[in-house]
Short mmCIF file of C-alpha atoms and ligand atoms in Angstrom, two decimals:
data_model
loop_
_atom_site.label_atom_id
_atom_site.label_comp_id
_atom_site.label_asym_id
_atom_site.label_seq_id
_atom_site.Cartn_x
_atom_site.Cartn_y
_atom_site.Cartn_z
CA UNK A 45 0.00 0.00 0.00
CA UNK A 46 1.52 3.46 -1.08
CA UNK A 47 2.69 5.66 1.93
CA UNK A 48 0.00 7.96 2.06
CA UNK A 49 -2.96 5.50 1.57
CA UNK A 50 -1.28 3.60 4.62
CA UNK A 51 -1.69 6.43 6.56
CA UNK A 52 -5.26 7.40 5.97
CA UNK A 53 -6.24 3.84 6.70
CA UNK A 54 -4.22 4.29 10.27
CA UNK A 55 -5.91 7.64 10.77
CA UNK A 56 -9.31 5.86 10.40
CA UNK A 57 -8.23 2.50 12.26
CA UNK A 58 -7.33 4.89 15.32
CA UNK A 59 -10.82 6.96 14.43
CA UNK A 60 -12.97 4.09 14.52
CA UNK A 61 -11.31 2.65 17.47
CA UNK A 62 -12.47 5.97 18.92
CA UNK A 63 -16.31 6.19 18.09
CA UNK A 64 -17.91 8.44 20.37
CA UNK A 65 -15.28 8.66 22.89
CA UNK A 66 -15.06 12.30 24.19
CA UNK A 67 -11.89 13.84 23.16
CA UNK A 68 -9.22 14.69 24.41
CA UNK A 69 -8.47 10.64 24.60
CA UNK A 70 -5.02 8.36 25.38
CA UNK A 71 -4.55 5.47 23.20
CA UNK A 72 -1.96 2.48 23.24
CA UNK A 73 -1.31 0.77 19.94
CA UNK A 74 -1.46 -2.96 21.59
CA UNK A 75 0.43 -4.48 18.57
CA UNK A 76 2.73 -1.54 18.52
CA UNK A 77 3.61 -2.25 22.51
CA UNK A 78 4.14 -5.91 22.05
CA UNK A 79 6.48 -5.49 18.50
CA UNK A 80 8.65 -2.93 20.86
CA UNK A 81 8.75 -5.26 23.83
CA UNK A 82 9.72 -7.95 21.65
CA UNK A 83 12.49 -5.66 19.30
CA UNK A 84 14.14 -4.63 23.05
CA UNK A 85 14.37 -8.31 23.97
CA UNK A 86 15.91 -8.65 20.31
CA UNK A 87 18.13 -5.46 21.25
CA UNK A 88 19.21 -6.75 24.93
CA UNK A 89 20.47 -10.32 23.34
CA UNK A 90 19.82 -12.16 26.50
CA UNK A 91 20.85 -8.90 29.04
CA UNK A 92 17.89 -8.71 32.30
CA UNK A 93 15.76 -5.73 31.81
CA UNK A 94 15.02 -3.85 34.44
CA UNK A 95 11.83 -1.80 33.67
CA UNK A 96 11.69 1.98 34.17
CA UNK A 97 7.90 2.32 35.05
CA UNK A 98 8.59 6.82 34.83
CA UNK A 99 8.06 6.03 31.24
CA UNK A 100 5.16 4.33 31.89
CA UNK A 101 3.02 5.14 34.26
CA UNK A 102 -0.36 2.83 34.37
CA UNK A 103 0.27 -0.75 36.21
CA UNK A 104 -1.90 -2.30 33.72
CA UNK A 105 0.68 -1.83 31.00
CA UNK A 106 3.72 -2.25 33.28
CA UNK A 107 1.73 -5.87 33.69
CA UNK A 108 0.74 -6.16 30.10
CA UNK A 109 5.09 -5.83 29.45
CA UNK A 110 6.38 -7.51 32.15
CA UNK A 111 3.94 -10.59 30.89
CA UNK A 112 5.32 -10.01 27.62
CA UNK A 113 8.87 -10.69 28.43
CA UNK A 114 8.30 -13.68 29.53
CA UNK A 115 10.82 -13.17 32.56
CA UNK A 116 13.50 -11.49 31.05
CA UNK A 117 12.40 -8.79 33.26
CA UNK A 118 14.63 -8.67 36.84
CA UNK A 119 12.71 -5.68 38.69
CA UNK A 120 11.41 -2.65 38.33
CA UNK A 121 12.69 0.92 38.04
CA UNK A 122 11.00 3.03 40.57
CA UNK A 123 11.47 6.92 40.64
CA UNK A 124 9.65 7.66 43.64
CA UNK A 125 9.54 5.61 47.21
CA UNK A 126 6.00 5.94 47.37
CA UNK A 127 5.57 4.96 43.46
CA UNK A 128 7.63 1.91 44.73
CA UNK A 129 5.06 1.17 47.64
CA UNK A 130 2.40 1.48 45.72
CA UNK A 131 3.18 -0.70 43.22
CA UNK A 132 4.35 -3.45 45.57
CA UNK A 133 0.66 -3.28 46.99
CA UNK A 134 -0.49 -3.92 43.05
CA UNK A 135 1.89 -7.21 43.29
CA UNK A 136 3.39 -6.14 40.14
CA UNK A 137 7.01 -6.79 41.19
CA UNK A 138 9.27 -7.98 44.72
CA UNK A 139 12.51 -6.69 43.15
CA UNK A 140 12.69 -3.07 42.65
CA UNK A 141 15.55 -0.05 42.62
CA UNK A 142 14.66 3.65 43.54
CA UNK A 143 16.97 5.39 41.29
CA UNK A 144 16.47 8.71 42.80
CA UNK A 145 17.61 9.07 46.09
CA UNK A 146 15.51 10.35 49.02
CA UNK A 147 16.28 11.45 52.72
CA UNK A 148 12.81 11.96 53.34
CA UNK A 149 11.13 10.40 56.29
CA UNK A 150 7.82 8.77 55.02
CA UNK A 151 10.12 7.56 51.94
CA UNK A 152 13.06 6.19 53.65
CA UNK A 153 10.37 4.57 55.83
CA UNK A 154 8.18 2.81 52.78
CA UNK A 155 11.82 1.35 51.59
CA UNK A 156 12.48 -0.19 55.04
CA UNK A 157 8.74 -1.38 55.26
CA UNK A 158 9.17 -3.06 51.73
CA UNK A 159 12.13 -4.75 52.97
CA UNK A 160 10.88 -5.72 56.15
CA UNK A 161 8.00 -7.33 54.11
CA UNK A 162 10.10 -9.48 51.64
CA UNK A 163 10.79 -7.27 48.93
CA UNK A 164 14.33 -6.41 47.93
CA UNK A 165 14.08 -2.69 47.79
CA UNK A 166 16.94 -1.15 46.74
CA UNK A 167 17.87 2.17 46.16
CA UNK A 168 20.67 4.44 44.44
CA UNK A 169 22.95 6.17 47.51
CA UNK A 170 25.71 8.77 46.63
CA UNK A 171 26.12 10.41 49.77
CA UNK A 172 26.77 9.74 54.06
CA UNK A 173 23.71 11.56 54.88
CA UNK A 174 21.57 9.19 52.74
CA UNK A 175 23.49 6.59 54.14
CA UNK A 176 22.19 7.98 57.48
CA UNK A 177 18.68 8.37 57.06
CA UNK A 178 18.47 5.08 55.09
CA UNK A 179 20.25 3.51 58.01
CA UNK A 180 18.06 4.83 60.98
CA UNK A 181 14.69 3.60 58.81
CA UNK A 182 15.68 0.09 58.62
CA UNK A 183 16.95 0.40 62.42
CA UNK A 184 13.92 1.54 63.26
CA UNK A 185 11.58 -1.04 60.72
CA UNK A 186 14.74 -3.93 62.11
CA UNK A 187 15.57 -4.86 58.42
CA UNK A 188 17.98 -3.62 56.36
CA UNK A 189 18.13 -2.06 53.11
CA UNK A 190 20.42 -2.96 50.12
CA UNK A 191 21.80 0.58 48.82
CA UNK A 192 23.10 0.82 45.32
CA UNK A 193 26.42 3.12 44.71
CA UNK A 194 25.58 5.69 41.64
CA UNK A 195 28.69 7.46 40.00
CA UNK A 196 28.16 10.45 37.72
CA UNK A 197 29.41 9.03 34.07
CA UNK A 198 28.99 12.52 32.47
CA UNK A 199 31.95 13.29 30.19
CA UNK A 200 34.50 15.75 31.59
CA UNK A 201 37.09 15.89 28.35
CA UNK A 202 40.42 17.02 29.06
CA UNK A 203 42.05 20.09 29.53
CA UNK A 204 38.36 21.69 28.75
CA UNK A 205 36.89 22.39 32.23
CA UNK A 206 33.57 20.49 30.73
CA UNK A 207 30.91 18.63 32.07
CA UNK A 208 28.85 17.14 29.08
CA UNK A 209 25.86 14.91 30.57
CA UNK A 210 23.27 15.49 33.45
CA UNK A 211 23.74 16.31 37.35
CA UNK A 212 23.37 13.20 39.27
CA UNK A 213 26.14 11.67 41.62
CA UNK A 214 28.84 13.52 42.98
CA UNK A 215 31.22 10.15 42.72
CA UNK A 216 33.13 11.25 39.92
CA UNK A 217 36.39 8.14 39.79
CA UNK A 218 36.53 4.76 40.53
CA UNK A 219 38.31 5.57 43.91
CA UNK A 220 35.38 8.14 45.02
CA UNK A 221 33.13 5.04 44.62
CA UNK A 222 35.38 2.49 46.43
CA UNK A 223 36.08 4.64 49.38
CA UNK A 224 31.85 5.59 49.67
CA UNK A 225 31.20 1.52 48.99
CA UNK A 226 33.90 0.51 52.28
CA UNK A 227 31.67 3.60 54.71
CA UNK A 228 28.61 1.49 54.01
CA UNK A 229 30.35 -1.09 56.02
CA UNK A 230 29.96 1.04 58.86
CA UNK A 231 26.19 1.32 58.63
CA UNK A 232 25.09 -1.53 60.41
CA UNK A 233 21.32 -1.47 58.61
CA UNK A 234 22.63 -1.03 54.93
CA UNK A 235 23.77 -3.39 52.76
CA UNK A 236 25.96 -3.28 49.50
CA UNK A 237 23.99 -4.44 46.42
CA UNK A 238 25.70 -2.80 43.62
CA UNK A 239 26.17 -0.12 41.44
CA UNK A 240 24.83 2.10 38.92
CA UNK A 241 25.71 4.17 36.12
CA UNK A 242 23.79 5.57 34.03
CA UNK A 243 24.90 7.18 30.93
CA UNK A 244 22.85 10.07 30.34
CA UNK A 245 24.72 11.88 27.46
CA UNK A 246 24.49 8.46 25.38
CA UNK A 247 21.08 7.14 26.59
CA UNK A 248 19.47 10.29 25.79
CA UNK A 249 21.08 12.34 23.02
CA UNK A 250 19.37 11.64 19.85
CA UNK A 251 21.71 10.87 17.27
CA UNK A 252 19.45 13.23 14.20
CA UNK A 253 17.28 16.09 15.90
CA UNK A 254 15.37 17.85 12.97
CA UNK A 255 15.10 20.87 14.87
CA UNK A 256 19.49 21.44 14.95
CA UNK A 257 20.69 19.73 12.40
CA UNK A 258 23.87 21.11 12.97
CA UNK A 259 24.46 19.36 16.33
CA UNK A 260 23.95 16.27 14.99
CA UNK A 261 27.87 15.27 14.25
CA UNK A 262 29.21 17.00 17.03
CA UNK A 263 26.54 15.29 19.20
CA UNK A 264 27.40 11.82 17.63
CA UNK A 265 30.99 12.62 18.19
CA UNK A 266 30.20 12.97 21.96
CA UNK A 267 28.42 9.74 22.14
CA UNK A 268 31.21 7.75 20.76
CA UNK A 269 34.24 9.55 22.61
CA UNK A 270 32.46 9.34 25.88
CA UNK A 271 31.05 5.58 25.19
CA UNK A 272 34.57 4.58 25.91
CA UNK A 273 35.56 6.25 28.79
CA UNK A 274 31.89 5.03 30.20
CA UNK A 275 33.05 1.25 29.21
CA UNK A 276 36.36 1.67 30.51
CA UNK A 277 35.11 2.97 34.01
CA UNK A 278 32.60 0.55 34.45
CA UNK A 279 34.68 -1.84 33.65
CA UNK A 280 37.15 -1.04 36.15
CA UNK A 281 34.50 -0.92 38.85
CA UNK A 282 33.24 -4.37 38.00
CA UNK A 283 37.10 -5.76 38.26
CA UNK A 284 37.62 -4.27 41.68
CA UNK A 285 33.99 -3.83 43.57
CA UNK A 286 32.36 -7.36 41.88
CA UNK A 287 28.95 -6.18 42.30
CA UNK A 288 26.01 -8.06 42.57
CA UNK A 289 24.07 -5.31 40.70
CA UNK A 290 25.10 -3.58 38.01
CA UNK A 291 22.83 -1.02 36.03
CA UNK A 292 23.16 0.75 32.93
CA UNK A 293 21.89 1.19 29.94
CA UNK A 294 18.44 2.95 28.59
CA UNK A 295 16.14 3.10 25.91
CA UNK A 296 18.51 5.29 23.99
CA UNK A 297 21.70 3.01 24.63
CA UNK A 298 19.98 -0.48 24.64
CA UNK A 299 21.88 -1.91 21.73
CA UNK A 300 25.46 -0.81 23.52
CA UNK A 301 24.89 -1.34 26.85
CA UNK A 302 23.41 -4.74 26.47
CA UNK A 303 26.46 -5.90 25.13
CA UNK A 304 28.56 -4.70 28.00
CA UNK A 305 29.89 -7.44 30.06
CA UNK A 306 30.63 -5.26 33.23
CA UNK A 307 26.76 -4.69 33.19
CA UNK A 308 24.20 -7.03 35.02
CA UNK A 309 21.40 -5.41 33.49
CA UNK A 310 20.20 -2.74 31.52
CA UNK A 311 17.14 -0.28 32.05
CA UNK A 312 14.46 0.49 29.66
CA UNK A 313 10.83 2.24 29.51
CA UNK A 314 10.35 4.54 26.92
CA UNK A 315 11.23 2.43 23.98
CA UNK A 316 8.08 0.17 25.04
CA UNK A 317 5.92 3.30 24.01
CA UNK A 318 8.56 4.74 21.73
CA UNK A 319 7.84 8.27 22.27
CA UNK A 320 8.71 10.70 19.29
CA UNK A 321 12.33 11.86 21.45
CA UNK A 322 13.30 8.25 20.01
CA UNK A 323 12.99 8.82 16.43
CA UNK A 324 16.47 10.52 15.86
CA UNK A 325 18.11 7.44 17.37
CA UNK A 326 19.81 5.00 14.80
CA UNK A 327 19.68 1.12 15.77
CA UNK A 328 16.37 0.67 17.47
CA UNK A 329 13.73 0.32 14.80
CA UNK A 330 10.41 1.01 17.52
CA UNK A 331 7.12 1.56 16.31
CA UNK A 332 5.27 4.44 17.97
CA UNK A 333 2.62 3.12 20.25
CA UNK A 334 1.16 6.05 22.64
CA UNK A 335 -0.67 8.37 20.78
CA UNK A 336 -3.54 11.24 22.38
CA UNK A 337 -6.09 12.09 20.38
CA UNK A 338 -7.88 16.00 20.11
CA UNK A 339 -10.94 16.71 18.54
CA UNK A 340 -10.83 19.22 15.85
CA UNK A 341 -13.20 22.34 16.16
CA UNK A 342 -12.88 25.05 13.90
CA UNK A 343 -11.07 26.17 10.73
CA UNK A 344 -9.90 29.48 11.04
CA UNK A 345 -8.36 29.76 7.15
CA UNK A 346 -8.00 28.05 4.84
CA UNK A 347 -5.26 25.47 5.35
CA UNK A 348 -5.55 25.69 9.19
CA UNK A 349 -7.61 23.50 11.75
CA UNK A 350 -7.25 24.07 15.61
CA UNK A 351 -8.04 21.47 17.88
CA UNK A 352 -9.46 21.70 21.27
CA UNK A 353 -6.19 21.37 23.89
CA UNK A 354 -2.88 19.61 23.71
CA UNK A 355 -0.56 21.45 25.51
CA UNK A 356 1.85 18.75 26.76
CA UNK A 357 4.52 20.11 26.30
CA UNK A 358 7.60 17.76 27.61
CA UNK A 359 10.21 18.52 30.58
CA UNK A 360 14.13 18.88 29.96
CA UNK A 361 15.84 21.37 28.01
CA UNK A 362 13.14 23.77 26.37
CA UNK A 363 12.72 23.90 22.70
CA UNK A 364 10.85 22.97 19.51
CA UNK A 365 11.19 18.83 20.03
CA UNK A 366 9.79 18.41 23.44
CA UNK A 367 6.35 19.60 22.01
CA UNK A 368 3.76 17.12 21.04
CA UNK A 369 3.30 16.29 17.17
CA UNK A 370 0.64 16.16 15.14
CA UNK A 371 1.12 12.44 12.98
CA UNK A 372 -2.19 11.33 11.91
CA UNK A 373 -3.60 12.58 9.26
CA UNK A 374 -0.13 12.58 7.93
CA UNK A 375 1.09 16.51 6.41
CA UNK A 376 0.20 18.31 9.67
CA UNK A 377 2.23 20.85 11.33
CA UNK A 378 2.67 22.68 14.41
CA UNK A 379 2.30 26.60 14.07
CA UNK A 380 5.42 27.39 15.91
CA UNK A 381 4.73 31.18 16.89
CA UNK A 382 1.74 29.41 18.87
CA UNK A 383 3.03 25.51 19.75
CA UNK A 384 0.24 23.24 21.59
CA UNK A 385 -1.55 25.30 23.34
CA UNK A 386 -3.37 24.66 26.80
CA UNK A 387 -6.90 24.80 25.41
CA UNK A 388 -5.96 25.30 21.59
CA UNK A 389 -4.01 24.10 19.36
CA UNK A 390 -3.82 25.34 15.88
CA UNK A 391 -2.34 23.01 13.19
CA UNK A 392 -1.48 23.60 8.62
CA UNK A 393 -3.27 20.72 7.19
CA UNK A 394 -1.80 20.13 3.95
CA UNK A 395 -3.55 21.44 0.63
CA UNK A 396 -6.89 19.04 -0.08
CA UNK A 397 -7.20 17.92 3.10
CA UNK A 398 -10.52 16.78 4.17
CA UNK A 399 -10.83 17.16 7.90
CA UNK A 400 -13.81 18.65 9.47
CA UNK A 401 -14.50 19.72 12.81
CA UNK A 402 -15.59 16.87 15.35
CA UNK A 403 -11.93 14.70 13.40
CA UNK A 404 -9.88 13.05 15.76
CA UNK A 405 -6.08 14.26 15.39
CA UNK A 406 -3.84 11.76 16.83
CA UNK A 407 -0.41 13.35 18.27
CA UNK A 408 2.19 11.39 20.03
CA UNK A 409 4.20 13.06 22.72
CA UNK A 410 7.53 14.02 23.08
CA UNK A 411 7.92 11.67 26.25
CA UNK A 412 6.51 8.35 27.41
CA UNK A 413 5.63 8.59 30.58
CA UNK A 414 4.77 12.24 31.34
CA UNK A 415 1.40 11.50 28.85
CA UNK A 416 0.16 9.65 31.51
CA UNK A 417 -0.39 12.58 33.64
CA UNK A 418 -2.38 14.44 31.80
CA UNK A 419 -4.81 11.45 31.19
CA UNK A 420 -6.95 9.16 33.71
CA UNK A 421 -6.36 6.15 31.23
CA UNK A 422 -5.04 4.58 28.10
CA UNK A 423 -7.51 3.45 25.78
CA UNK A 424 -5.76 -0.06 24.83
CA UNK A 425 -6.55 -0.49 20.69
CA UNK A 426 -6.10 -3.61 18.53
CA UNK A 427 -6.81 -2.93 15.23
CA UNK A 428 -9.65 -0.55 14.83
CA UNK A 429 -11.56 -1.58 18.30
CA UNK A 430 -10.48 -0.72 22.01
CA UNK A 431 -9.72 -3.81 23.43
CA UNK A 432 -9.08 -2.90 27.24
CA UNK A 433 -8.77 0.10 28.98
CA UNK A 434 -5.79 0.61 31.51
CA UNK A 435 -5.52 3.35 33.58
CA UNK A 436 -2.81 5.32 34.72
CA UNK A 437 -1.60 6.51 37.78
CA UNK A 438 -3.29 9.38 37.47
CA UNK A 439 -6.33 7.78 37.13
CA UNK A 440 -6.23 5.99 40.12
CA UNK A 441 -5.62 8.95 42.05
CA UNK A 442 -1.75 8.75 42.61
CA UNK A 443 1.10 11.41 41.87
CA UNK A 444 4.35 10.97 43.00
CA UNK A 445 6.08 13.80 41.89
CA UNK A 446 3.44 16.46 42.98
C1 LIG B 6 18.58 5.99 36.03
C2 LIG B 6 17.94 5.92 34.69
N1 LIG B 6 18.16 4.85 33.92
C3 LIG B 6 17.60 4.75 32.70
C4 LIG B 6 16.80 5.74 32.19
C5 LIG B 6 16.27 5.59 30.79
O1 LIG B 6 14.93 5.36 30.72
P1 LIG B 6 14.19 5.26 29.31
O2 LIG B 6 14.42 3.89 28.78
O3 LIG B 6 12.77 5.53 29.64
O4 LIG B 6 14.78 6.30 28.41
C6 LIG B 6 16.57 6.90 32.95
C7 LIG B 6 15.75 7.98 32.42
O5 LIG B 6 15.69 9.08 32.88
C8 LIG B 6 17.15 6.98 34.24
O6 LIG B 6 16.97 8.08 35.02
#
């Protein structure tokens, strides 16, 4: 089927799927979902996933995957303690790693209970007073609580005084992790599980952004000369600390840091949904499978719709790719000077276009797991019917990050 005829005939799948649903709407492209779960167990060649559930948001699908891999899963990826709790209570997972860390009481307090109660709830430590509060919550719950070393991989080249990747541990060197992993020792309620590190500048530079096309080689060039400092350090902490965890890897570096052998496991959540942030990456061949839909409602000029809402609008570094796009009907554009707007959105449809007010436009975002907050569920399609509904967190009345 030519190009364009393929996409009409997706448009109207998606629309029919819809029928009277009030818009706006959340969908989930079930055969989309399963081809990506299966292409990252092709990707990860036999490496344990653990699954980053920030980039997905709704138990229901975290289920749906973790069925889907068929055990290739080892635990969850938790970004909040209470997140963590809660979805112990669904009896999604008993193996799961905070990988933010948290001196707060109530959450250094869920992670002891969690232990306590037979999970193995571990989470990412960089610093003595984490240590500390960590320490005095399994004291207090008598358990203890494996604690997982993070050091900052961000690429710092030489003589430059740079610091290309994001702000996360301040364990720069192999040495600054050894000497933090022998003061857990003193912690009597803490235990050494592992490691992480997390490659930021890899996982999540895109190697083609079509909004600065000029970054893209010196961008590529950073992944590749900081790939092998990464793969040097982490091997080097694997020879001397022989952890029993150790995490890497995401979405964006699946295909690398699967194949690392200092690496116990890699992380991944957004590639299951394949958000449009992946689509500059080369090597992992997703098919997009979160999409929200607006209803169009009037046509201000020719050659212009606007639809009613849209305005999510992704976190991270502000520009023209974190906003939402417009993908089905295919030709349609963004108006830049006006982006998604909070109740509006105005979009160029393409000359001989035949959409009319009350048309679904389907958009995917610019992130997987932020969607689900601006939606109480995920309409779950096969084909052109809804096949199951699963709601997200949001939906069942939980926020974790405020
Ligand atoms: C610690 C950690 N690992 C991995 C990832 C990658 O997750 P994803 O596969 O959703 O890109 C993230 C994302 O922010 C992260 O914070």
């Amino acid at each position: 089927m030519p190009l364009e005829e393929a996409a009409q005939a997706h448009w109207e799948r998606y629309r029919h799927a819809l029928g009277e649903t009030p818009l706006p709407a959340a969908l989930v492209d079930l055969d989309s979902l399963e081809s990506n779960v299966d292409r990252v167990l092709a990707l990860a060649r036999g490496k344990p996933l653990r699954i980053a559930t920030k980039s997905i948001r709704s138990p229901a699908l975290i289920r749906r995957i973790l069925d889907r891999t068929g055990g290739a899963a080892c635990g969850l990826m938790a970004y909040a303690a209470a997140e963590l709790a809660f979805l112990r209570a669904q009896g999604l997972a008993t193996n799961f790693l905070l990988a933010y860390p948290t001196v707060q009481r109530s959450d250094v307090d869920l992670l002891a209970a969690a232990n306590r109660d037979g999970a193995i709830a571990s989470t990412i430590v960089d610093a003595v007073d984490q240590l500390q509060a960590l320490d005095h919550a399994a004291e207090r719950a008598g358990t203890i609580i494996p604690v997982v070393v993070e050091i900052d991989l961000a690429w710092r080249p030489r003589p430059a005084p740079a610091h290309v990747g994001v702000w996360r541990s301040p364990l720069r060197t192999v040495a600054d992790v050894a000497a933090f992993v022998e003061r857990i020792a003193g912690f009597s309620h803490l235990r050494f599980h592992g490691l992480m590190g997390y490659e930021a500048q890899v996982a999540g530079l895109a190697d083609e952004n079509p909004f600065a096309r000029w970054q893209n080689a010196p961008r590529r060039l950073i992944k590749w000369r900081s790939r092998r400092q990464i793969e040097r350090t982490r091997r080097r902490l694997s020879e001397m600390l022989h952890p029993a965890l150790f995490n890497g890897g995401g979405t964006g570096s699946l295909k690398w840091s699967a194949a690392e052998p200092a690496l116990t496991e890699v992380t991944v959540g957004s590639g299951f949904l394949d958000s449009h942030l992946f689509d500059g990456y080369r090597d992992l061949a997703l098919t997009p499978a979160a999409y929200f839909a607006l209803q169009v409602v009037r046509r201000p000029a020719d050659g212009i719709v606007t639809c009613h809402g849209g305005g999510y609008v992704a976190s991270g570094e502000a520009g023209p790719d974190r906003l939402p796009r417009p993908v089905l009907p295919e030709g349609l554009a963004l108006i830049l000077l006006e982006g998604a707007g909070e109740v509006q959105t105005p979009l160029r449809v393409p000359h001989g276009s035949t959409l009319s007010t009350g048309d679904p436009v389907f958009f995917r975002h610019a992130k997987a797991g932020e969607l689900a907050e601006h939606f109480n569920e995920y309409l779950l399609v096969r084909g052109d019917r809804v096949e199951d509904r699963a709601p997200t967190y949001r939906g069942l009345g939980q926020a974790f990050l405020g």
